[in-house]
């Protein structure tokens, strides 16, 4: 919620800032032309990223060509959109005006000869959660006229429409673009223009489409800082702006699930030497992410901390809490009141360190780094930590991600799963986008991408898994009672006055179930998925129409399949 | 009819005399004597009693209590024989609902009429319905702790006792909402005040009181509380509660279902209060940083509830309104003659330019503050040697987007500094801006805060931010006569905000008030935008995120062990904890539990988990009934689903938690 209103404010100020441009393009030429090169844009680039020019230069020719082809496609699309819009408003003059505006202001912030930035939005805009401040959507339309409009009103209406459209164009044009280089698994690279509003997830989708790989949820983007030798897994919902310098796609596991299981799995296995079954996994996930607050995994242990400015490492006992990472000061116990705060998560991101054993003489190679995303050179504000083994590293990194991002991780995962299912379903129906051009430079990403002929199968398995997962989720809800009534002993076996609740519970449960489900046919199907996690106000609820549409579609598909099979 | 006599006065049927006292278990009470037979129905007996008393009164709530058997005779169609009542039975004819004083989670006392004859579970459900708290299954009643003998006669401050004992709720239907509160509260000013007490957070407690209240010093102290829970399956009367007794109402099971600020104002507030007191009385431990966040939230919540900003704008996003307004404004402007100056004021982003003193801490330099000409435009701060050099290159330019803004203010010392931690690729740049007065500080501070969030001073919230900062500063000023009249006492800055009422006593000992205040205010920055309900929810969530949240401690002795240990019961697991060290020895999850049994004779609970893991322990600090009820209760709560709505499967609850009488 807070974020969205912030967005709105931001958009609002952007709008205000661009109004001079607007008025100019609309023919009000009383204002001087705005400064074509606002310092802010320059500044941002020098802070955050490689200069666009530089990154364009760095590209190889064929990459550049491919990129240009993309851009041209985008441009023509953008123009089509404009024309469509124009039809609606049926104002001829307006078309050129808005285009002019977008070209002009688009080039301005970039400050380079290339006018690539004026290409309008990417084709993935539709996949974005509808930006709350999208002027077209949110503008208060004048109430629909019940009677024929007078000419004045008509004019006013037309003008209002025009303004809206122009504002939208302006907004699009102002959005910054970056060129990122994506390293594939087969050592090929691919250049991609990303929009700062895009989410890492959208970039992934983009890549999926371009490379024809399965839309598996296990893919993720990695950002790499060669200077610091660190890399970071992108959070699917964080804007690319913060996330991408040079991305690398690698086939690592994405979301909390795997970790969680891993983490818990270890704890359990210590005691039971047995892996958890899927049902338990689901319930654990639900328990951790779907309550009123996030349960941060209980993590504690000794880690090595690099001392400021030195290449020496000190061993300390660290604990993870929802509010940050703490350590146990010398001579103190690990009770809450004695803990000292090491770092809090608001302003830092977490990165994996690579080869820090060589670079910083780390005790092991399992390092992670906490730093503000804007710091890109060595500094005392970067914290280096080192774990004993890969598993501990993984636990800490995922634990910190859970503490920092909370439920978003889970929501992203759910969305990814839904999308993957949907995407494969589309493939299944034979609606593959035939227009996707063959890219000679990009091979199959993990070497196992199937020819299209095999996709249906994969699709089936994905959605089958999905279905199963859902079923698990459904059963897990009744679960607390189930293991009990499964082994109910006759009361007679209990020692004298001993009291067994199991039989009672079993009966009650049966009673409850039958009373809840009137017809036996329905009773066979598990009840609807647990509703617990549908907290009002959480991102899943507020995600907007697109997501709802997704889930509705998924449900419909599943239902259909359920009936057929 | 019972009581047929011969002419000589001998009874010829098998009737006998039954003496029934009228009133509440008072041996001096008046009594009536009836002639009954074993076949008399309870209903008939009731009728006779009323006839004999011969007083005009509403007797509908009265029933007979059998003292020796500790049992109500509620089945009116049962005969005396069926109950097994003989002439020596001591029976009392008294009301089923009697007044008790409830100590609410917010520590206020409330008198109301509770059912003494229904199982506690139902009685609590009725109380919660009266107080409009949803999901009563999460709450229960505790006996009040026994008061220790006071050494000296302390004058307890006379506290306000709210009274709801006259309010009667119509059964069955959900209470209608009237004037923003359930209709039964809107009858009188008195009940209305009571609703406000229930639904609005209380001001911070007196720090002195906080220090006096008992706090647990060890894990075994924490087990004390849980020995006082009343039994859900028996009625209050059976548990020895008398009319007028004090009982505590608390959330017992830490599994809060479907918490919704819109429909649950009382529930949310009481939960917040319970969480707050848990933290203040150190029932649950947290770190210093966490305590500051809790304190900031309390301060914010208190501020909002004091100013009466309880209601929220109905659902509309203020940001959206701004956008709408701006756009319609824009349309008007373009429509009209579009005077340039108006457009200018709309389009140009306001700037701040002024002489400020700047300090940049660097290694190996001892330079102090230096005067610079500072220009703050959009989100960028530039400074120059003097105003004349302003068109040229600045000494330094900092983009404040994403930076950390820390106030460093001492109002009484007239020190108004802003500390900025600006991240850059090279690392953090630290810079201090020193302003001359409050006005200047408020303008720059507001600008910095907005810039750190990526917004400019053109943002609609700029003006309100400036006002908020000014208001804040005036809060820190000494209360009555302004800074001049008061000597700079130790807590001169703490008048507006007494930090000691917001933190646990151990922080009171650790920090001075003037050390605490800035830290709380710093934390407050992050929560200042929240509405009352959001802030309460955030508080509760932060509480739930504490590692020790929701664990009820019981002292037990495991089978085969020689020493006492602690059993922690949480909503999803059982935890075996070492009593001396406090370390977790082992955790069992309910999801792996197959069954549990209670042997009431030897007070032992035996639990079987998957993989044939068996655990047995006897209970030391509390009765095994309490442990049994906790486990059953959590199992019950995990079976709840939204589809079922508010309906409670009471039978299932009682079967899971009660039941030793049944065998």
PDB file of C-alpha atoms in Angstrom, chain A residues 188-358:
ATOM      1  CA  UNK A 188      26.757 -16.744 -25.100  1.00  0.00           C
ATOM      2  CA  UNK A 189      25.467 -13.338 -24.234  1.00  0.00           C
ATOM      3  CA  UNK A 190      22.426 -11.458 -25.177  1.00  0.00           C
ATOM      4  CA  UNK A 191      21.791  -7.765 -24.938  1.00  0.00           C
ATOM      5  CA  UNK A 192      18.504  -6.586 -23.784  1.00  0.00           C
ATOM      6  CA  UNK A 193      16.964  -3.228 -23.346  1.00  0.00           C
ATOM      7  CA  UNK A 194      15.068  -2.989 -20.124  1.00  0.00           C
ATOM      8  CA  UNK A 195      12.731  -0.426 -18.850  1.00  0.00           C
ATOM      9  CA  UNK A 196      13.337   0.743 -15.303  1.00  0.00           C
ATOM     10  CA  UNK A 197       9.772  -0.044 -14.394  1.00  0.00           C
ATOM     11  CA  UNK A 198      10.100  -3.632 -15.394  1.00  0.00           C
ATOM     12  CA  UNK A 199      10.410  -6.208 -12.718  1.00  0.00           C
ATOM     13  CA  UNK A 200      13.038  -8.860 -12.787  1.00  0.00           C
ATOM     14  CA  UNK A 201      10.214 -11.251 -13.414  1.00  0.00           C
ATOM     15  CA  UNK A 202       9.255  -9.393 -16.576  1.00  0.00           C
ATOM     16  CA  UNK A 203      12.789  -9.459 -17.814  1.00  0.00           C
ATOM     17  CA  UNK A 204      12.833 -13.169 -17.237  1.00  0.00           C
ATOM     18  CA  UNK A 205       9.622 -13.564 -19.161  1.00  0.00           C
ATOM     19  CA  UNK A 206      11.132 -11.558 -21.924  1.00  0.00           C
ATOM     20  CA  UNK A 207      14.104 -13.853 -21.988  1.00  0.00           C
ATOM     21  CA  UNK A 208      11.916 -16.902 -21.906  1.00  0.00           C
ATOM     22  CA  UNK A 209      10.141 -15.761 -24.957  1.00  0.00           C
ATOM     23  CA  UNK A 210      13.284 -14.908 -26.812  1.00  0.00           C
ATOM     24  CA  UNK A 211      15.043 -18.111 -26.049  1.00  0.00           C
ATOM     25  CA  UNK A 212      12.146 -20.527 -26.234  1.00  0.00           C
ATOM     26  CA  UNK A 213      12.981 -22.142 -23.008  1.00  0.00           C
ATOM     27  CA  UNK A 214      10.490 -23.623 -20.624  1.00  0.00           C
ATOM     28  CA  UNK A 215       9.032 -21.039 -18.362  1.00  0.00           C
ATOM     29  CA  UNK A 216      10.184 -22.921 -15.374  1.00  0.00           C
ATOM     30  CA  UNK A 217       9.994 -21.208 -12.030  1.00  0.00           C
ATOM     31  CA  UNK A 218      13.512 -22.216 -11.269  1.00  0.00           C
ATOM     32  CA  UNK A 219      15.109 -19.598 -13.463  1.00  0.00           C
ATOM     33  CA  UNK A 220      16.337 -16.388 -12.020  1.00  0.00           C
ATOM     34  CA  UNK A 221      18.379 -13.356 -12.800  1.00  0.00           C
ATOM     35  CA  UNK A 222      21.741 -12.767 -11.253  1.00  0.00           C
ATOM     36  CA  UNK A 223      23.441  -9.483 -11.077  1.00  0.00           C
ATOM     37  CA  UNK A 224      27.175  -9.482 -11.057  1.00  0.00           C
ATOM     38  CA  UNK A 225      29.615  -6.873  -9.867  1.00  0.00           C
ATOM     39  CA  UNK A 226      32.923  -7.762 -11.360  1.00  0.00           C
ATOM     40  CA  UNK A 227      34.746  -5.176  -9.291  1.00  0.00           C
ATOM     41  CA  UNK A 228      33.636  -6.497  -5.958  1.00  0.00           C
ATOM     42  CA  UNK A 229      33.323 -10.063  -7.026  1.00  0.00           C
ATOM     43  CA  UNK A 230      29.877 -10.384  -5.691  1.00  0.00           C
ATOM     44  CA  UNK A 231      26.646 -11.418  -7.238  1.00  0.00           C
ATOM     45  CA  UNK A 232      23.044 -11.213  -6.327  1.00  0.00           C
ATOM     46  CA  UNK A 233      19.893 -13.009  -7.074  1.00  0.00           C
ATOM     47  CA  UNK A 234      17.232 -10.556  -8.100  1.00  0.00           C
ATOM     48  CA  UNK A 235      14.024 -10.317  -6.246  1.00  0.00           C
ATOM     49  CA  UNK A 236      11.240 -10.754  -8.683  1.00  0.00           C
ATOM     50  CA  UNK A 237       9.264  -7.760  -7.660  1.00  0.00           C
ATOM     51  CA  UNK A 238      12.007  -5.227  -7.277  1.00  0.00           C
ATOM     52  CA  UNK A 239      12.321  -2.829 -10.129  1.00  0.00           C
ATOM     53  CA  UNK A 240      15.098  -3.550 -12.473  1.00  0.00           C
ATOM     54  CA  UNK A 241      16.557  -0.179 -11.860  1.00  0.00           C
ATOM     55  CA  UNK A 242      18.049  -1.456  -8.695  1.00  0.00           C
ATOM     56  CA  UNK A 243      18.695  -4.867  -9.854  1.00  0.00           C
ATOM     57  CA  UNK A 244      20.492  -5.000 -13.095  1.00  0.00           C
ATOM     58  CA  UNK A 245      23.897  -4.085 -14.053  1.00  0.00           C
ATOM     59  CA  UNK A 246      24.806  -7.058 -16.014  1.00  0.00           C
ATOM     60  CA  UNK A 247      22.489  -9.871 -15.533  1.00  0.00           C
ATOM     61  CA  UNK A 248      23.307 -13.438 -15.859  1.00  0.00           C
ATOM     62  CA  UNK A 249      20.776 -16.145 -16.221  1.00  0.00           C
ATOM     63  CA  UNK A 250      21.758 -19.297 -14.585  1.00  0.00           C
ATOM     64  CA  UNK A 251      19.723 -22.243 -13.646  1.00  0.00           C
ATOM     65  CA  UNK A 252      19.707 -21.780  -9.949  1.00  0.00           C
ATOM     66  CA  UNK A 253      16.766 -22.446  -7.746  1.00  0.00           C
ATOM     67  CA  UNK A 254      14.672 -19.489  -7.087  1.00  0.00           C
ATOM     68  CA  UNK A 255      12.301 -19.097  -4.391  1.00  0.00           C
ATOM     69  CA  UNK A 256      11.995 -19.739  -0.774  1.00  0.00           C
ATOM     70  CA  UNK A 257      10.503 -23.109  -1.086  1.00  0.00           C
ATOM     71  CA  UNK A 258      13.618 -25.000  -1.873  1.00  0.00           C
ATOM     72  CA  UNK A 259      15.535 -23.208   0.725  1.00  0.00           C
ATOM     73  CA  UNK A 260      13.007 -23.613   3.345  1.00  0.00           C
ATOM     74  CA  UNK A 261      12.795 -27.220   2.881  1.00  0.00           C
ATOM     75  CA  UNK A 262      16.451 -27.457   2.785  1.00  0.00           C
ATOM     76  CA  UNK A 263      16.743 -25.566   5.964  1.00  0.00           C
ATOM     77  CA  UNK A 264      14.049 -27.357   7.828  1.00  0.00           C
ATOM     78  CA  UNK A 265      14.950 -30.570   6.182  1.00  0.00           C
ATOM     79  CA  UNK A 266      18.267 -30.410   7.821  1.00  0.00           C
ATOM     80  CA  UNK A 267      16.867 -29.777  11.213  1.00  0.00           C
ATOM     81  CA  UNK A 268      14.437 -32.582  10.866  1.00  0.00           C
ATOM     82  CA  UNK A 269      16.947 -34.946   9.435  1.00  0.00           C
ATOM     83  CA  UNK A 270      19.123 -34.492  12.420  1.00  0.00           C
ATOM     84  CA  UNK A 271      16.370 -35.881  14.489  1.00  0.00           C
ATOM     85  CA  UNK A 272      14.520 -38.239  12.272  1.00  0.00           C
ATOM     86  CA  UNK A 273      16.858 -39.034   9.412  1.00  0.00           C
ATOM     87  CA  UNK A 274      13.956 -38.766   7.149  1.00  0.00           C
ATOM     88  CA  UNK A 275      13.056 -36.339   4.449  1.00  0.00           C
ATOM     89  CA  UNK A 276       9.887 -34.389   4.757  1.00  0.00           C
ATOM     90  CA  UNK A 277       7.122 -35.268   2.460  1.00  0.00           C
ATOM     91  CA  UNK A 278       5.492 -32.804   0.158  1.00  0.00           C
ATOM     92  CA  UNK A 279       2.550 -32.342   2.403  1.00  0.00           C
ATOM     93  CA  UNK A 280       4.674 -31.135   5.244  1.00  0.00           C
ATOM     94  CA  UNK A 281       6.553 -28.838   2.945  1.00  0.00           C
ATOM     95  CA  UNK A 282       3.410 -27.169   1.840  1.00  0.00           C
ATOM     96  CA  UNK A 283       2.105 -26.723   5.325  1.00  0.00           C
ATOM     97  CA  UNK A 284       5.416 -25.346   6.444  1.00  0.00           C
ATOM     98  CA  UNK A 285       5.413 -22.853   3.630  1.00  0.00           C
ATOM     99  CA  UNK A 286       1.916 -21.826   4.411  1.00  0.00           C
ATOM    100  CA  UNK A 287       2.646 -21.503   8.055  1.00  0.00           C
ATOM    101  CA  UNK A 288       5.704 -19.393   7.437  1.00  0.00           C
ATOM    102  CA  UNK A 289       4.338 -17.054   4.832  1.00  0.00           C
ATOM    103  CA  UNK A 290       0.587 -16.923   5.117  1.00  0.00           C
ATOM    104  CA  UNK A 291      -0.005 -15.880   8.693  1.00  0.00           C
ATOM    105  CA  UNK A 292      -0.526 -12.316   9.794  1.00  0.00           C
ATOM    106  CA  UNK A 293       3.213 -11.890   9.936  1.00  0.00           C
ATOM    107  CA  UNK A 294       6.202 -13.597   8.463  1.00  0.00           C
ATOM    108  CA  UNK A 295       7.964 -16.192  10.496  1.00  0.00           C
ATOM    109  CA  UNK A 296      11.640 -15.706   9.977  1.00  0.00           C
ATOM    110  CA  UNK A 297      13.526 -18.971  10.193  1.00  0.00           C
ATOM    111  CA  UNK A 298      15.439 -19.412  13.395  1.00  0.00           C
ATOM    112  CA  UNK A 299      19.006 -19.162  12.292  1.00  0.00           C
ATOM    113  CA  UNK A 300      22.023 -18.776  14.456  1.00  0.00           C
ATOM    114  CA  UNK A 301      25.604 -19.819  14.426  1.00  0.00           C
ATOM    115  CA  UNK A 302      29.168 -18.756  14.230  1.00  0.00           C
ATOM    116  CA  UNK A 303      30.206 -16.887  11.101  1.00  0.00           C
ATOM    117  CA  UNK A 304      33.383 -15.133  10.130  1.00  0.00           C
ATOM    118  CA  UNK A 305      33.205 -11.382   9.818  1.00  0.00           C
ATOM    119  CA  UNK A 306      35.807  -9.496   7.835  1.00  0.00           C
ATOM    120  CA  UNK A 307      37.324  -6.706   9.840  1.00  0.00           C
ATOM    121  CA  UNK A 308      37.143  -3.225   8.433  1.00  0.00           C
ATOM    122  CA  UNK A 309      39.919  -2.451   6.039  1.00  0.00           C
ATOM    123  CA  UNK A 310      41.853  -5.573   6.906  1.00  0.00           C
ATOM    124  CA  UNK A 311      42.091  -8.948   5.353  1.00  0.00           C
ATOM    125  CA  UNK A 312      41.519 -10.677   8.657  1.00  0.00           C
ATOM    126  CA  UNK A 313      38.377 -12.450   9.698  1.00  0.00           C
ATOM    127  CA  UNK A 314      36.917 -12.733  13.151  1.00  0.00           C
ATOM    128  CA  UNK A 315      34.576 -15.450  14.290  1.00  0.00           C
ATOM    129  CA  UNK A 316      31.405 -14.297  15.978  1.00  0.00           C
ATOM    130  CA  UNK A 317      28.132 -15.835  16.949  1.00  0.00           C
ATOM    131  CA  UNK A 318      25.316 -14.367  14.871  1.00  0.00           C
ATOM    132  CA  UNK A 319      21.543 -14.649  15.155  1.00  0.00           C
ATOM    133  CA  UNK A 320      18.937 -13.821  12.583  1.00  0.00           C
ATOM    134  CA  UNK A 321      15.799 -12.033  13.736  1.00  0.00           C
ATOM    135  CA  UNK A 322      13.059 -10.344  11.793  1.00  0.00           C
ATOM    136  CA  UNK A 323      14.496  -6.979  12.760  1.00  0.00           C
ATOM    137  CA  UNK A 324      18.041  -7.645  11.623  1.00  0.00           C
ATOM    138  CA  UNK A 325      21.172  -9.624  12.253  1.00  0.00           C
ATOM    139  CA  UNK A 326      22.524  -9.603  15.777  1.00  0.00           C
ATOM    140  CA  UNK A 327      25.654 -10.925  17.379  1.00  0.00           C
ATOM    141  CA  UNK A 328      26.502 -12.040  20.855  1.00  0.00           C
ATOM    142  CA  UNK A 329      28.964  -9.622  22.453  1.00  0.00           C
ATOM    143  CA  UNK A 330      31.923 -11.041  24.252  1.00  0.00           C
ATOM    144  CA  UNK A 331      31.099 -12.609  27.572  1.00  0.00           C
ATOM    145  CA  UNK A 332      27.355 -12.319  27.077  1.00  0.00           C
ATOM    146  CA  UNK A 333      24.660 -14.888  26.531  1.00  0.00           C
ATOM    147  CA  UNK A 334      22.477 -15.162  23.523  1.00  0.00           C
ATOM    148  CA  UNK A 335      19.321 -13.995  25.228  1.00  0.00           C
ATOM    149  CA  UNK A 336      17.482 -11.178  23.509  1.00  0.00           C
ATOM    150  CA  UNK A 337      18.469  -8.580  26.019  1.00  0.00           C
ATOM    151  CA  UNK A 338      22.168  -9.106  25.552  1.00  0.00           C
ATOM    152  CA  UNK A 339      22.265  -9.122  21.790  1.00  0.00           C
ATOM    153  CA  UNK A 340      23.954  -6.345  19.904  1.00  0.00           C
ATOM    154  CA  UNK A 341      22.652  -5.270  16.556  1.00  0.00           C
ATOM    155  CA  UNK A 342      24.955  -5.994  13.666  1.00  0.00           C
ATOM    156  CA  UNK A 343      22.875  -4.726  10.774  1.00  0.00           C
ATOM    157  CA  UNK A 344      19.288  -4.015   9.862  1.00  0.00           C
ATOM    158  CA  UNK A 345      17.843  -4.751   6.483  1.00  0.00           C
ATOM    159  CA  UNK A 346      16.136  -1.553   5.359  1.00  0.00           C
ATOM    160  CA  UNK A 347      19.004  -0.135   3.385  1.00  0.00           C
ATOM    161  CA  UNK A 348      21.062  -3.137   2.468  1.00  0.00           C
ATOM    162  CA  UNK A 349      20.829  -5.911  -0.026  1.00  0.00           C
ATOM    163  CA  UNK A 350      22.433  -9.278   0.163  1.00  0.00           C
ATOM    164  CA  UNK A 351      24.929 -10.625  -2.332  1.00  0.00           C
ATOM    165  CA  UNK A 352      26.890 -13.800  -2.734  1.00  0.00           C
ATOM    166  CA  UNK A 353      30.629 -13.301  -2.677  1.00  0.00           C
ATOM    167  CA  UNK A 354      32.646 -15.187  -5.232  1.00  0.00           C
ATOM    168  CA  UNK A 355      36.248 -16.128  -4.771  1.00  0.00           C
ATOM    169  CA  UNK A 356      36.686 -14.093  -1.665  1.00  0.00           C
ATOM    170  CA  UNK A 357      39.077 -16.702  -0.424  1.00  0.00           C
ATOM    171  CA  UNK A 358      41.525 -15.397  -2.944  1.00  0.00           C
TER     172      UNK A 358
END
